[in-house]
Coordinates of C-alpha atoms and ligand atoms in Angstrom, one line a residue:
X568 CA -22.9 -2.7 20.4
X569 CA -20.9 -2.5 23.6
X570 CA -22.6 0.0 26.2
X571 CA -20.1 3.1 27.2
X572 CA -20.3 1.5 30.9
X573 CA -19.4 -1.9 29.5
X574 CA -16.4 -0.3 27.5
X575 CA -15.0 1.5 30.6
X576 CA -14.6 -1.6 32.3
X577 CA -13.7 -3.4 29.2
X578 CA -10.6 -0.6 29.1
X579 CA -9.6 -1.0 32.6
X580 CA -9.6 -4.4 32.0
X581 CA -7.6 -4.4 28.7
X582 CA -4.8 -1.8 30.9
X583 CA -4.7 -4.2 33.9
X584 CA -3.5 -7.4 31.4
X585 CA -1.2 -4.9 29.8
X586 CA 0.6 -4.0 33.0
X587 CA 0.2 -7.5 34.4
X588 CA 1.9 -8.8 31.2
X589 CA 5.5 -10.3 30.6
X590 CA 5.7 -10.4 26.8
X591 CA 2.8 -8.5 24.8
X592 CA 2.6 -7.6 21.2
X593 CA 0.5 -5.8 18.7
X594 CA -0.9 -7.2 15.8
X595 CA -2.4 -4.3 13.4
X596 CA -4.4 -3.8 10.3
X597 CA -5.7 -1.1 8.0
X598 CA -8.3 0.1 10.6
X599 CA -6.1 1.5 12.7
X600 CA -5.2 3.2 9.8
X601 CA -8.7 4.9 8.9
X602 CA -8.5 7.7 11.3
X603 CA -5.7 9.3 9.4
X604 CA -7.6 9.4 6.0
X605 CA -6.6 5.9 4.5
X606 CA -9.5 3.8 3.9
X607 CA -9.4 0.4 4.8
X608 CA -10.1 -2.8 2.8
X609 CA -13.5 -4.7 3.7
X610 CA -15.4 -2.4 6.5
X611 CA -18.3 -0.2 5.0
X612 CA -16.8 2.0 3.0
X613 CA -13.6 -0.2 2.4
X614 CA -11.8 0.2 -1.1
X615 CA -12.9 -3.4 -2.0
X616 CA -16.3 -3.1 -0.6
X617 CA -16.9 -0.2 -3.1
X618 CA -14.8 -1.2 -6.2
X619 CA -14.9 -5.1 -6.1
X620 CA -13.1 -5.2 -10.0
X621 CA -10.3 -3.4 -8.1
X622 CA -10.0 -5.9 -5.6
X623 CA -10.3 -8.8 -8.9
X624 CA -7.3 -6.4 -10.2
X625 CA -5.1 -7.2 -7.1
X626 CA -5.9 -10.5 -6.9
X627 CA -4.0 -10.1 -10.2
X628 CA -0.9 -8.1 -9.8
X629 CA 1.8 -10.7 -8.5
X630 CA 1.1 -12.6 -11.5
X631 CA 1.6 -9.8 -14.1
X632 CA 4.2 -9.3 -12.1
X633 CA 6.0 -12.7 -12.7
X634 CA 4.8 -12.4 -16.3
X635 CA 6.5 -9.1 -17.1
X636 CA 8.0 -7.2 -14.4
X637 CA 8.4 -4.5 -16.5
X638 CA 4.6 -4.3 -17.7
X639 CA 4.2 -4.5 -13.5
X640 CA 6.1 -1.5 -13.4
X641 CA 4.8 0.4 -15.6
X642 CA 1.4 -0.4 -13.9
X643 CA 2.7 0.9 -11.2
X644 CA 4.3 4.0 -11.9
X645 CA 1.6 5.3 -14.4
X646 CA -1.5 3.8 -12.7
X647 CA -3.6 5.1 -10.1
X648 CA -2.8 4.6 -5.8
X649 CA -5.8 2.8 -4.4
X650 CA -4.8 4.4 -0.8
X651 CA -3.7 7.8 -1.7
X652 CA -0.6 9.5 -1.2
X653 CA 0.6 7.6 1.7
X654 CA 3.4 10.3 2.0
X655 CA 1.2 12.6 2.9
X656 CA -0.8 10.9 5.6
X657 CA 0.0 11.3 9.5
X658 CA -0.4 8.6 12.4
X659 CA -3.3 9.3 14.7
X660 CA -3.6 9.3 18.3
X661 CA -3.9 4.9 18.0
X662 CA -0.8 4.9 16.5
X663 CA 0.8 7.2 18.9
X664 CA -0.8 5.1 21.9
X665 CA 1.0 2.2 20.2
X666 CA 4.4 4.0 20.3
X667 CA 3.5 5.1 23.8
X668 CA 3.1 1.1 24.9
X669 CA 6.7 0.4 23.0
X670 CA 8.4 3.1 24.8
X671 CA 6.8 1.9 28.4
X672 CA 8.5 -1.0 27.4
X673 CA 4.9 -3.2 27.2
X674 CA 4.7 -3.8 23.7
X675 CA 7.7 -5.6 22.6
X676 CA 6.8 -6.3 19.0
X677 CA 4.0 -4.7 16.9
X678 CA 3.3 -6.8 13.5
X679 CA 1.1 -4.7 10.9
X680 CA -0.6 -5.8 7.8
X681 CA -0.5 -2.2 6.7
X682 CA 2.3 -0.6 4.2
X683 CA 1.3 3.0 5.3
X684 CA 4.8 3.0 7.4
X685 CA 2.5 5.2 10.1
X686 CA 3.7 3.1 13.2
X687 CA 7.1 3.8 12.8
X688 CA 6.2 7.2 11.7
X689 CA 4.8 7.5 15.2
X690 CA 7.9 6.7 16.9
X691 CA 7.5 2.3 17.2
X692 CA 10.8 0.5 17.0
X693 CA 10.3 -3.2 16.3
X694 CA 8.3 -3.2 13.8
X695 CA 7.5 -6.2 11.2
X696 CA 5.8 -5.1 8.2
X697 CA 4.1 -8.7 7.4
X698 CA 2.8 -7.1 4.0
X699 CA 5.7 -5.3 3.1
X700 CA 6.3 -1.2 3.1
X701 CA 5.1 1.1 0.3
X702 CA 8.6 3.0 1.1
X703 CA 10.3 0.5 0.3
X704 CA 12.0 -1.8 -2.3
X705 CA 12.9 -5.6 -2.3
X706 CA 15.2 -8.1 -4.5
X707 CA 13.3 -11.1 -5.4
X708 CA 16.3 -13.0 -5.7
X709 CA 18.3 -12.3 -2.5
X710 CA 15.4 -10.6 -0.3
X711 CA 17.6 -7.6 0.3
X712 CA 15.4 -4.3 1.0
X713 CA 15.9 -0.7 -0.2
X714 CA 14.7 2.6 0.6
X715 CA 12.3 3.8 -2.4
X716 CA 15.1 6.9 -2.8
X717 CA 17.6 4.4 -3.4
X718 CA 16.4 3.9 -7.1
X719 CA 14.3 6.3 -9.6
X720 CA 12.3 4.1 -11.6
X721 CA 10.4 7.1 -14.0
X722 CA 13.6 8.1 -14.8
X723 CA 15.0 4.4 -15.8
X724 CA 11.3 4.5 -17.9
X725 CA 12.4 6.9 -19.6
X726 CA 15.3 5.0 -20.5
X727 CA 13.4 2.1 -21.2
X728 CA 15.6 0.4 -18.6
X729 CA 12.9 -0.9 -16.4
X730 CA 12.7 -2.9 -14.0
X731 CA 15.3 -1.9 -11.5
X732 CA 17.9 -4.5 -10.9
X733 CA 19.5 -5.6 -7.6
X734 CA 22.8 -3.9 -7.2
X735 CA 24.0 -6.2 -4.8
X736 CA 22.9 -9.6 -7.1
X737 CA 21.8 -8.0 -10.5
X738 CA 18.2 -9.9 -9.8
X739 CA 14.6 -8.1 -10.1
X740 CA 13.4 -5.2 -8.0
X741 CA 10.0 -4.9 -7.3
X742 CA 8.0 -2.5 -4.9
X743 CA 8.4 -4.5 -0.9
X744 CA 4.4 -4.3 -0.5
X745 CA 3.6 -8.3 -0.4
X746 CA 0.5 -9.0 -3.3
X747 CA -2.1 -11.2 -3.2
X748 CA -0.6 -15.0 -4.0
X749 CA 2.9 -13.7 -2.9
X750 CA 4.6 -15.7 -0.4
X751 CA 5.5 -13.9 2.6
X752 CA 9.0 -12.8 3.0
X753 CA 10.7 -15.5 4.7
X754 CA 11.5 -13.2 7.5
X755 CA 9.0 -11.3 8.6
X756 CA 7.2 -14.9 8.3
X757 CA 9.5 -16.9 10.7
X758 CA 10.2 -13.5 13.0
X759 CA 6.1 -12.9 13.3
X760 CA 5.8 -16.7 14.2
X761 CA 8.6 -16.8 16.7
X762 CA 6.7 -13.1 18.4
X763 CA 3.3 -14.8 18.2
X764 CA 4.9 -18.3 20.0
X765 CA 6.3 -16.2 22.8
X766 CA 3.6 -13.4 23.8
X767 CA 1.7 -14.1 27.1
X768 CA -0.8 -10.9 25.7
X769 CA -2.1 -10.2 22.1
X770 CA -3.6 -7.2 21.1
X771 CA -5.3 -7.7 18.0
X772 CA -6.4 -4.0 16.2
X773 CA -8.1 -3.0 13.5
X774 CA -8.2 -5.8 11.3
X775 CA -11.0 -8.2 10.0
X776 CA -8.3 -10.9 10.7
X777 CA -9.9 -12.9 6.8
X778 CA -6.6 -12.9 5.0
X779 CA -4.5 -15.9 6.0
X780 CA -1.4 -16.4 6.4
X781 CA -1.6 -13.5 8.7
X782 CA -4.8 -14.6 10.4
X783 CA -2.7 -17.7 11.6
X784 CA -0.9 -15.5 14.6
X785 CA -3.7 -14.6 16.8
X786 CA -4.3 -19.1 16.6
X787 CA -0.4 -19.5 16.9
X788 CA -0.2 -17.5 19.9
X789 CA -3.4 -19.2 21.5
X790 CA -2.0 -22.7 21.2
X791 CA 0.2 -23.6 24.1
X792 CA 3.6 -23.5 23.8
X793 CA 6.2 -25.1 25.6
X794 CA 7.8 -23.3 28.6
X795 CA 4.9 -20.8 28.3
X796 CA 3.6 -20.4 31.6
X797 CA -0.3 -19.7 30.7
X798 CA -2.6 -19.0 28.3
X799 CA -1.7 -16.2 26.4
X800 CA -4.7 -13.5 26.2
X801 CA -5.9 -12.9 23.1
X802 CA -7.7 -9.0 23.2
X803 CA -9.3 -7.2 19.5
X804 CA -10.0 -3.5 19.6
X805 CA -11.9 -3.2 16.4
X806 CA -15.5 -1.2 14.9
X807 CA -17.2 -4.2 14.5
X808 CA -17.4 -8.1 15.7
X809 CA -13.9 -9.8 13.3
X810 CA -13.3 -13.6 12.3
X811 CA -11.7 -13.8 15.6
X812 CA -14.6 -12.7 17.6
X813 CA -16.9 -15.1 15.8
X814 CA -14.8 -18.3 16.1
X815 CA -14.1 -17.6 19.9
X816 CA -10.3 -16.9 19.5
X817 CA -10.0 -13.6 21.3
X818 CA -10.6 -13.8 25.1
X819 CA -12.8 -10.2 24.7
X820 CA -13.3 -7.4 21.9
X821 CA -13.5 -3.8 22.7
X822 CA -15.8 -2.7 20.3
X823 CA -15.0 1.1 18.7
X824 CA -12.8 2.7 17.1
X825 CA -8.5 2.4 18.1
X826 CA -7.8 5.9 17.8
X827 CA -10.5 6.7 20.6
X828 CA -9.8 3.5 22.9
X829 CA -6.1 2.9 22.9
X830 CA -5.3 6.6 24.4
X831 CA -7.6 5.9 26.8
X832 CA -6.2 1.6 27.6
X833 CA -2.7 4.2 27.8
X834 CA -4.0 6.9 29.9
X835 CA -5.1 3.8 32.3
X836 CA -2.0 1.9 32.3
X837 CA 0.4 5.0 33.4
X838 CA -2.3 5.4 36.1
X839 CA -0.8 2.4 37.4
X840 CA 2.1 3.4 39.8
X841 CA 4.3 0.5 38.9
X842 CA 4.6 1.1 35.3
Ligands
APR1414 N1 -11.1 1.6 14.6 C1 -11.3 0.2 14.8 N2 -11.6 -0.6 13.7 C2 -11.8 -0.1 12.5 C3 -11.6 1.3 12.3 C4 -11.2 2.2 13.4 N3 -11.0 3.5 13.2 N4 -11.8 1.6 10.9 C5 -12.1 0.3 10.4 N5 -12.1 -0.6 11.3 C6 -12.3 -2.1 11.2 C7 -13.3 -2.5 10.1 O1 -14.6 -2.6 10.6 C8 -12.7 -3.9 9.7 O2 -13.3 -4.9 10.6 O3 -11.0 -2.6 10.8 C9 -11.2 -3.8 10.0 C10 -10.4 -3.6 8.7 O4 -10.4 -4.8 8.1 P1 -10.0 -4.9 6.5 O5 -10.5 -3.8 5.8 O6 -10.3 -6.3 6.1 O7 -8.4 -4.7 6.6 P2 -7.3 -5.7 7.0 O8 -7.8 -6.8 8.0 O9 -6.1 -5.0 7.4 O10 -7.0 -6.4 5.6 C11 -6.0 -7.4 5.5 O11 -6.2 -7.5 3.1 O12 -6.7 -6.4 1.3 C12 -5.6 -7.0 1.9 O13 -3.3 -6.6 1.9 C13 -4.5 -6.1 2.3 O14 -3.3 -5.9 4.4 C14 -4.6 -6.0 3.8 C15 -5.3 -7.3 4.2

């Protein structure tokens, strides 16, 4: 465990790339999302660490789902939320330190793994949701998105007309959140790639950084690119030592948790007079 000496400098450090950056992004998973009540997936007291037959379950869900959509949604709108009521859950100061780095115009792209909607709930404009948004609805035909309010699926249950349809194509709705064994939504897949080819500074939160193809961008961003000046720095804020930190990817880890260190990587970059 990193030493509250070594972690100051490790912050001033991690505020000094930021300022000194051209092009940095955020890449964000569900433990930057802990601190607001909504467990994440694989730490200690992760929903799959404590229920593996739940995580067996998911591992299940896009096939039932290309079985039976309407079985899937029926699944879905009588079974149980394995992170809570996302609607009633509230960013935390990481998230808002996140926003604050977007609106110093630092971060120019945040890409989350979570489907919480918290960033942009915390004010973050250009945000790719890589595994989709609880809030929202997608067309597995044409790809088109819709706001959850845009359709009432208990009360087409009730008139056994389930699943939703695409107005725009007539094809199948399902929810936008990206399951296990689902391909990634051809654009948040090419957009994320492009981000991750053209960032000079990574920050990597929050996330054990196991589930691929997601896991990919921190190793897309490291590999040089052409036209890209140097290396790009690769820097994880996360509670423990990730996949990243083992196979020598990131440049340095600030070890703790984000809702404690990136206020504080903020408070030090607006100390800087040029930013
Ligand atoms: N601050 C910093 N790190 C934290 C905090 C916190 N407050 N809380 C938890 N962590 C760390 C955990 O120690 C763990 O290393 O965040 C990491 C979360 O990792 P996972 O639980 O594996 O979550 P994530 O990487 O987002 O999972 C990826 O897997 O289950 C699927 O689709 C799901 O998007 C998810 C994907």
């Amino acid at each position: 465990m990193q030493d509250d000496g070594g972690k100051v400098d490790l912050i001033k450090r991690a505020a000094a790339d930021l300022a000194g950056s051209t092009y940095a992004i955020a890449l964000t998973g569900a433990g930057v999302s802990t601190e607001s009540g909504i467990p994440d997936f694989r730490g200690p007291s992760g929903v799959w660490t404590k229920d593996p037959e739940a995580e067996k379950r998911a591992y299940q869900s896009y096939a039932k789902f290309q079985r039976s959509p309407k079985e899937y949604w029926e699944d879905r709108l009588t079974g149980p939320s394995l992170l809570g009521d996302l609607g009633k859950m509230a960013p935390n100061p990481g998230h808002y330190a996140l926003a604050e780095l977007e609106r110093m115009g630092i971060l120019k792209c945040l890409i989350t793994q979570n489907i919480d909607n918290l960033h942009q709930k915390a004010g973050n404009k250009n945000v790719l949701d890589y595994h989709g948004n609880a809030f929202k609805l997608r067309c597995v035909s044409c790809s088109a998105r819709f706001e959850a309010g845009e359709f009432d699926p208990q009360q087409l249950r009730k008139e056994g007309r389930l699943p939703p349809l695409c107005p725009r194509c007539g094809g199948v709705v399902k929810l936008d959140v990206v399951h296990f064994h689902e391909p990634i939504p051809a654009d948040m897949a090419q957009r994320s790639l492009e981000e991750a080819g053209k960032c000079d500074l990574m920050l990597v939160c929050g996330t054990s950084a196991v589930v691929y193809p997601f896991a990919m961008l921190p190793r897309v961003a490291k590999q040089r690119q052409p036209g890209k000046e140097r290396e790009t720095l690769l820097i994880e804020i996360n509670a423990e030592p990730t996949a990243l930190t083992e196979a020598k990817v990131s440049d340095y880890l600030i070890q703790g948790k984000t809702g404690q260190i990136l206020p504080k990587i903020v408070e030090e970059v607006s100390k800087r007079s040029n930013v």
